[in-house]
Tab-separated table of C-alpha atoms and ligand atoms in Angstrom:
chain	number	residue	atom	x	y	z
A	166	MET	CA	-10.874	53.213	-83.327
A	167	ILE	CA	-7.404	51.970	-84.273
A	168	PHE	CA	-5.329	53.842	-86.846
A	169	ASP	CA	-2.111	52.498	-88.355
A	170	ALA	CA	0.204	54.388	-90.702
A	171	LEU	CA	2.781	52.658	-92.901
A	172	THR	CA	5.421	55.278	-93.684
A	173	ILE	CA	9.161	55.571	-94.262
A	174	PHE	CA	8.906	59.013	-92.594
A	175	PRO	CA	7.236	58.319	-89.192
A	176	GLY	CA	8.675	61.566	-87.803
A	177	LEU	CA	6.157	63.480	-89.927
A	178	PHE	CA	3.404	62.208	-87.602
A	179	THR	CA	5.088	63.206	-84.304
A	180	ALA	CA	3.758	66.768	-83.979
A	181	PHE	CA	0.437	65.778	-85.534
A	182	LEU	CA	-0.099	63.166	-82.813
A	183	ALA	CA	1.253	65.363	-80.006
A	184	GLU	CA	-0.996	68.367	-80.542
A	185	SER	CA	-4.621	69.447	-80.193
A	186	LEU	CA	-7.691	67.254	-80.163
A	187	LEU	CA	-5.881	64.200	-81.471
A	188	ALA	CA	-3.477	64.183	-78.492
A	189	LYS	CA	-6.469	64.454	-76.133
A	190	ALA	CA	-8.273	61.622	-77.907
A	191	LEU	CA	-5.170	59.431	-77.624
A	192	ALA	CA	-4.815	60.338	-73.931
A	193	LYS	CA	-8.505	59.529	-73.336
A	194	GLY	CA	-8.086	56.186	-75.093
A	195	LEU	CA	-10.661	57.208	-77.719
A	196	LEU	CA	-8.239	56.005	-80.346
A	197	THR	CA	-4.956	54.132	-80.827
A	198	PHE	CA	-2.318	55.082	-83.383
A	199	ASN	CA	0.357	52.617	-84.581
A	200	LEU	CA	3.251	53.849	-86.718
A	201	VAL	CA	5.147	51.216	-88.744
A	202	ASN	CA	8.211	51.910	-90.866
A	203	PRO	CA	8.838	49.453	-93.770
A	204	ARG	CA	12.549	50.256	-93.384
A	205	ASP	CA	12.477	48.240	-90.120
A	206	PHE	CA	11.451	45.180	-92.164
A	207	THR	CA	14.290	45.203	-94.676
A	208	LYS	CA	16.935	42.479	-94.664
A	209	ASP	CA	19.902	44.222	-96.252
A	210	LYS	CA	22.537	46.346	-94.547
A	211	ARG	CA	21.447	49.493	-96.383
A	212	GLN	CA	17.806	48.900	-95.371
A	213	THR	CA	16.636	49.281	-98.955
A	214	VAL	CA	12.948	50.161	-99.336
A	215	ASP	CA	12.901	51.194	-103.006
A	216	ASP	CA	14.294	50.267	-106.383
A	217	ARG	CA	14.268	51.389	-110.018
A	218	PRO	CA	11.040	50.796	-111.953
A	219	TYR	CA	10.859	47.823	-114.345
A	220	GLY	CA	10.410	49.149	-117.884
A	221	GLY	CA	12.591	52.194	-117.115
A	222	GLY	CA	11.474	55.743	-116.379
A	223	PRO	CA	12.378	58.343	-113.753
A	224	GLY	CA	12.466	57.940	-110.014
A	225	MET	CA	12.124	54.955	-107.718
A	226	VAL	CA	9.305	52.640	-106.615
A	227	LEU	CA	8.698	51.360	-103.061
A	228	LEU	CA	9.425	47.616	-102.815
A	229	ALA	CA	6.447	45.345	-102.062
A	230	GLU	CA	8.223	43.064	-99.531
A	231	PRO	CA	9.104	45.610	-96.792
A	232	LEU	CA	5.614	47.119	-97.130
A	233	ALA	CA	4.001	43.667	-96.873
A	234	LEU	CA	6.097	42.643	-93.837
A	235	ALA	CA	5.333	45.978	-92.154
A	236	LEU	CA	1.625	45.548	-92.802
A	237	GLU	CA	1.624	41.946	-91.595
A	238	SER	CA	3.459	42.977	-88.417
A	239	LEU	CA	0.423	45.017	-87.396
A	240	SER	CA	-1.543	41.870	-86.559
A	241	GLN	CA	1.158	41.125	-83.929
A	242	ILE	CA	0.431	44.510	-82.320
A	243	ASP	CA	-3.340	43.969	-82.444
A	244	PRO	CA	-5.305	41.162	-84.146
A	245	THR	CA	-8.222	43.466	-85.105
A	246	PRO	CA	-8.812	43.123	-88.871
A	247	SER	CA	-8.144	46.360	-90.735
A	248	HIS	CA	-9.437	48.302	-93.724
A	249	VAL	CA	-6.286	49.139	-95.715
A	250	ILE	CA	-6.291	52.500	-97.522
A	251	TYR	CA	-3.672	53.663	-100.042
A	252	LEU	CA	-3.454	57.474	-100.318
A	253	THR	CA	-3.012	58.392	-103.980
A	254	PRO	CA	-4.184	61.129	-106.379
A	255	SER	CA	-5.569	58.271	-108.494
A	256	GLY	CA	-8.253	57.442	-105.909
A	257	PRO	CA	-11.773	58.903	-105.621
A	258	THR	CA	-11.781	62.216	-103.729
A	259	LEU	CA	-12.593	62.053	-100.017
A	260	THR	CA	-16.039	63.396	-99.072
A	261	GLN	CA	-17.772	63.835	-95.711
A	262	ALA	CA	-19.985	60.848	-96.579
A	263	LYS	CA	-16.873	58.691	-97.047
A	264	VAL	CA	-15.423	60.069	-93.780
A	265	GLN	CA	-18.573	59.003	-91.927
A	266	GLU	CA	-18.415	55.558	-93.559
A	267	LEU	CA	-14.741	55.136	-92.546
A	268	ALA	CA	-15.596	56.191	-88.988
A	269	THR	CA	-17.739	53.053	-88.630
A	270	LYS	CA	-14.748	50.758	-89.193
A	271	PRO	CA	-12.883	49.391	-86.132
A	272	ARG	CA	-9.456	49.881	-87.730
A	273	LEU	CA	-7.981	51.872	-90.603
A	274	THR	CA	-4.471	51.224	-91.939
A	275	LEU	CA	-3.112	54.109	-94.034
A	276	VAL	CA	-0.405	53.276	-96.569
A	277	CYS	CA	1.738	56.314	-97.359
A	278	GLY	CA	3.540	56.134	-100.697
A	279	ARG	CA	6.666	57.993	-101.633
A	280	TYR	CA	8.860	58.564	-104.755
A	281	GLU	CA	6.910	57.421	-107.867
A	282	GLY	CA	4.619	55.084	-105.967
A	283	VAL	CA	4.462	51.548	-104.589
A	284	ASP	CA	4.819	48.173	-106.375
A	285	GLN	CA	1.398	47.430	-107.880
A	286	ARG	CA	1.489	43.878	-106.511
A	287	PHE	CA	1.393	45.246	-102.936
A	288	VAL	CA	-1.699	47.289	-103.873
A	289	ASP	CA	-3.334	44.280	-105.576
A	290	LEU	CA	-2.664	41.945	-102.614
A	291	PHE	CA	-3.283	44.173	-99.597
A	292	VAL	CA	-5.106	47.473	-100.375
A	293	ASN	CA	-8.876	47.566	-99.812
A	294	GLU	CA	-9.456	51.147	-100.987
A	295	GLU	CA	-7.602	54.015	-102.686
A	296	ILE	CA	-8.433	57.557	-101.515
A	297	SER	CA	-7.394	60.983	-102.804
A	298	ILE	CA	-7.787	64.203	-100.830
A	299	GLY	CA	-7.863	66.248	-104.049
A	300	ASP	CA	-6.680	66.469	-107.636
A	301	TYR	CA	-3.097	67.484	-106.911
A	302	VAL	CA	0.141	65.673	-106.172
A	303	VAL	CA	2.129	66.169	-102.937
A	304	SER	CA	5.436	64.535	-102.067
A	305	GLY	CA	3.998	61.629	-100.144
A	306	GLY	CA	0.900	60.021	-98.698
A	307	GLU	CA	1.613	61.204	-95.121
A	308	VAL	CA	-0.147	64.586	-95.210
A	309	PRO	CA	-3.197	63.093	-97.003
A	310	ALA	CA	-3.184	60.350	-94.329
A	311	MET	CA	-3.290	63.007	-91.594
A	312	VAL	CA	-6.244	64.642	-93.327
A	313	VAL	CA	-8.115	61.330	-93.283
A	314	VAL	CA	-7.222	60.703	-89.604
A	315	GLU	CA	-8.337	64.192	-88.561
A	316	ALA	CA	-11.599	64.092	-90.528
A	317	VAL	CA	-12.525	60.585	-89.322
A	318	THR	CA	-11.539	61.291	-85.700
A	319	ARG	CA	-13.673	64.465	-85.632
A	320	SER	CA	-16.709	62.451	-86.623
A	321	LEU	CA	-16.272	59.820	-83.891
A	322	PRO	CA	-18.913	59.993	-81.119
A	323	GLY	CA	-17.517	61.705	-78.017
A	324	PHE	CA	-14.576	63.283	-79.818
A	325	LEU	CA	-15.977	66.788	-80.163
A	326	GLY	CA	-17.228	68.717	-77.138
A	327	GLN	CA	-20.961	69.439	-76.864
A	328	SER	CA	-20.754	72.930	-78.420
A	329	GLU	CA	-18.517	71.778	-81.264
A	330	SER	CA	-20.695	68.790	-82.116
A	331	LEU	CA	-23.717	71.102	-82.110
A	332	ARG	CA	-21.759	73.398	-84.435
A	333	GLU	CA	-20.950	70.475	-86.714
A	334	GLU	CA	-24.617	69.401	-86.604
A	335	SER	CA	-25.815	72.831	-87.629
A	336	HIS	CA	-23.609	72.507	-90.693
A	337	SER	CA	-24.581	68.914	-91.455
A	338	TYR	CA	-26.612	70.212	-94.393
A	339	GLY	CA	-23.379	70.040	-96.407
A	340	LEU	CA	-23.377	73.805	-96.852
A	341	LEU	CA	-20.429	76.174	-96.790
A	342	GLU	CA	-19.841	78.074	-93.554
A	343	HIS	CA	-21.674	81.376	-92.939
A	344	PRO	CA	-19.381	84.408	-92.332
A	345	HIS	CA	-18.060	84.773	-88.750
A	346	TYR	CA	-17.494	88.006	-86.786
A	347	THR	CA	-16.001	88.827	-83.382
A	348	ARG	CA	-14.771	91.914	-81.443
A	349	PRO	CA	-14.210	94.787	-82.136
A	350	LYS	CA	-17.527	96.028	-83.578
A	351	THR	CA	-15.661	98.175	-86.106
A	352	PHE	CA	-12.447	96.966	-87.711
A	353	ARG	CA	-10.693	99.405	-90.087
A	354	GLY	CA	-14.005	100.995	-90.949
A	355	LEU	CA	-15.872	97.692	-91.439
A	356	THR	CA	-18.758	96.976	-89.052
A	357	VAL	CA	-20.580	93.795	-87.946
A	358	PRO	CA	-24.061	93.043	-89.430
A	359	SER	CA	-26.384	94.707	-86.855
A	360	LEU	CA	-28.648	91.636	-86.577
A	361	LEU	CA	-25.756	89.735	-84.959
A	362	LEU	CA	-25.722	92.337	-82.175
A	363	SER	CA	-29.516	92.185	-81.661
A	364	GLY	CA	-29.715	89.101	-79.435
A	365	HIS	CA	-32.620	87.751	-81.542
A	366	HIS	CA	-31.343	84.164	-81.686
A	367	ALA	CA	-34.029	82.767	-84.021
A	368	GLN	CA	-33.525	85.613	-86.502
A	369	ILE	CA	-29.746	85.219	-86.212
A	370	ALA	CA	-30.038	81.474	-86.959
A	371	ALA	CA	-32.195	82.236	-90.014
A	372	TYR	CA	-29.723	84.903	-91.151
A	373	ARG	CA	-26.790	82.487	-90.823
A	374	LEU	CA	-28.612	79.768	-92.771
A	375	ALA	CA	-29.486	82.285	-95.507
A	376	GLU	CA	-25.857	83.417	-95.658
A	377	ALA	CA	-24.616	79.807	-95.846
A	378	MET	CA	-27.088	79.072	-98.645
A	379	ALA	CA	-26.145	82.217	-100.569
A	380	LYS	CA	-22.444	81.407	-100.230
A	381	THR	CA	-23.033	77.799	-101.330
A	382	ARG	CA	-25.214	78.836	-104.281
A	383	SER	CA	-22.576	81.232	-105.491
A	384	LEU	CA	-19.303	79.418	-104.721
A	385	ARG	CA	-20.243	75.702	-104.695
A	386	PRO	CA	-23.630	75.137	-106.397
A	387	ASP	CA	-22.574	71.512	-106.943
A	388	LEU	CA	-23.042	70.906	-103.202
A	389	LEU	CA	-26.779	71.470	-103.627
A	390	LEU	CA	-26.952	68.333	-105.790
A	391	ARG	CA	-25.012	66.037	-103.445
A	392	PRO	CA	-26.742	63.227	-101.465
A	393	GLU	CA	-25.643	64.973	-98.238
A	394	PHE	CA	-28.042	67.756	-99.123
A	395	GLU	CA	-30.874	65.445	-98.112
A	396	ALA	CA	-34.607	66.115	-98.365
A	397	THR	CA	-34.598	66.936	-94.639
A	398	ALA	CA	-32.074	69.688	-95.190
A	399	LEU	CA	-33.897	70.861	-98.274
A	400	SER	CA	-37.264	70.995	-96.491
A	401	ALA	CA	-35.655	72.801	-93.546
A	402	LEU	CA	-34.139	75.312	-95.918
A	403	THR	CA	-37.047	75.840	-98.231
A	404	ARG	CA	-40.085	76.182	-95.998
A	405	PRO	CA	-43.001	77.326	-98.209
A	406	GLY	CA	-42.854	81.068	-98.623
A	407	SER	CA	-39.347	81.337	-97.170
A	408	PRO	CA	-37.044	83.529	-99.282
A	409	LEU	CA	-34.717	80.551	-99.488
A	410	ALA	CA	-37.324	78.331	-101.125
A	411	THR	CA	-37.492	80.126	-104.444
A	412	LYS	CA	-33.790	80.748	-104.814
A	413	THR	CA	-32.698	77.270	-103.677
A	414	LEU	CA	-35.234	75.296	-105.709
A	415	LYS	CA	-34.591	77.481	-108.766
A	416	LYS	CA	-30.831	76.947	-108.465
A	417	ARG	CA	-31.204	73.164	-108.087
A	418	LYS	CA	-33.519	73.040	-111.107
A	419	ALA	CA	-31.054	75.046	-113.192
A	420	LEU	CA	-28.215	72.697	-112.222
A	421	LYS	CA	-30.043	69.472	-113.121
B	722	9WO	C1	1.785	60.434	-108.080
B	722	9WO	C2	1.172	60.908	-109.255
B	722	9WO	C3	1.538	61.888	-110.179
B	722	9WO	C4	0.672	62.154	-111.246
B	722	9WO	C5	-0.516	61.440	-111.388
B	722	9WO	C6	-0.879	60.462	-110.461
B	722	9WO	C7	-0.024	60.205	-109.410
B	722	9WO	N1	-0.144	59.316	-108.388
B	722	9WO	C8	0.938	59.461	-107.613
B	722	9WO	C9	1.094	58.644	-106.407
B	722	9WO	O1	0.252	57.853	-106.068
B	722	9WO	N2	2.187	58.862	-105.684
B	722	9WO	C10	2.476	58.109	-104.498
B	722	9WO	C11	2.058	58.740	-103.185
B	722	9WO	C12	3.889	58.038	-104.390
B	722	9WO	C13	4.393	59.385	-104.572
B	722	9WO	C14	3.884	60.293	-103.417
B	722	9WO	N3	2.513	60.071	-103.208
B	722	9WO	C15	1.530	60.984	-103.286
B	722	9WO	C16	0.271	60.770	-102.788
B	722	9WO	N4	1.614	62.179	-103.853
B	722	9WO	N5	0.405	62.786	-103.739
B	722	9WO	C17	-0.408	61.955	-103.089
B	722	9WO	C18	-1.793	62.235	-102.797
B	722	9WO	C19	-2.538	61.316	-102.059
B	722	9WO	C20	-3.870	61.597	-101.813
B	722	9WO	N6	-4.452	62.734	-102.280
B	722	9WO	C21	-3.719	63.604	-103.004
B	722	9WO	C22	-2.377	63.396	-103.278
């Protein structure tokens, strides 16, 4: 997988690329990351990358030309065609299904806006897809771009270790996480659910699934209606007679 980021603040990616699983994936050659700064493709002495918006209004807009030259320079680095994504609150919100779809692409180029945005003509000519990471505005597209990189990289085959990918699998039902506990057994008067200390792995797995379902039903009932919550998950969760069956099916019916 090849990632590219177009940003006038490449330094924001330095620590992100130098730490944790992403650094290991880069070292293992699981992925390549190209950083391109539109400022390096300006032709004036002041290296201008923005200008005032036509029609007036506050702030500045990123110029199309430096962005276009920066994007086009990527094919000199590597000829692999790319899927160009513009990070903006105006895009559809990222979901795990979208992450898994993006992970099938050979190359993703992430365009990070700044100021009031980028010239619409750059978006019209070069952007394949707009993506939001949530209904809020941050100061630039860089942090949203890192969210996309991290989510997509985690879903690449071979990226997570065996135990972690098993962990991810166990949560592929699109449910919220069950509560987690670790030592000590008593923390400021609060104890650990005794079943977790019993060593009965099958009962513990059932308990964790029930907890995840209860948490999802109460905090994010909308997740029960999403495509990710496939029939397989539903049948696994609502085996006839299981306590989950009644509650889960009743909740889904109420939501429809
Ligand atoms: C800013 C904005 C403000 C109100 C309503 C919609 C808006 N869109 C943008 C926008 O696209 N801004 C550009 C990128 C340029 C300014 C900084 N940028 C940005 C991207 N701020 N917040 C995001 C973002 C991207 C993805 N998911 C959430 C927020």
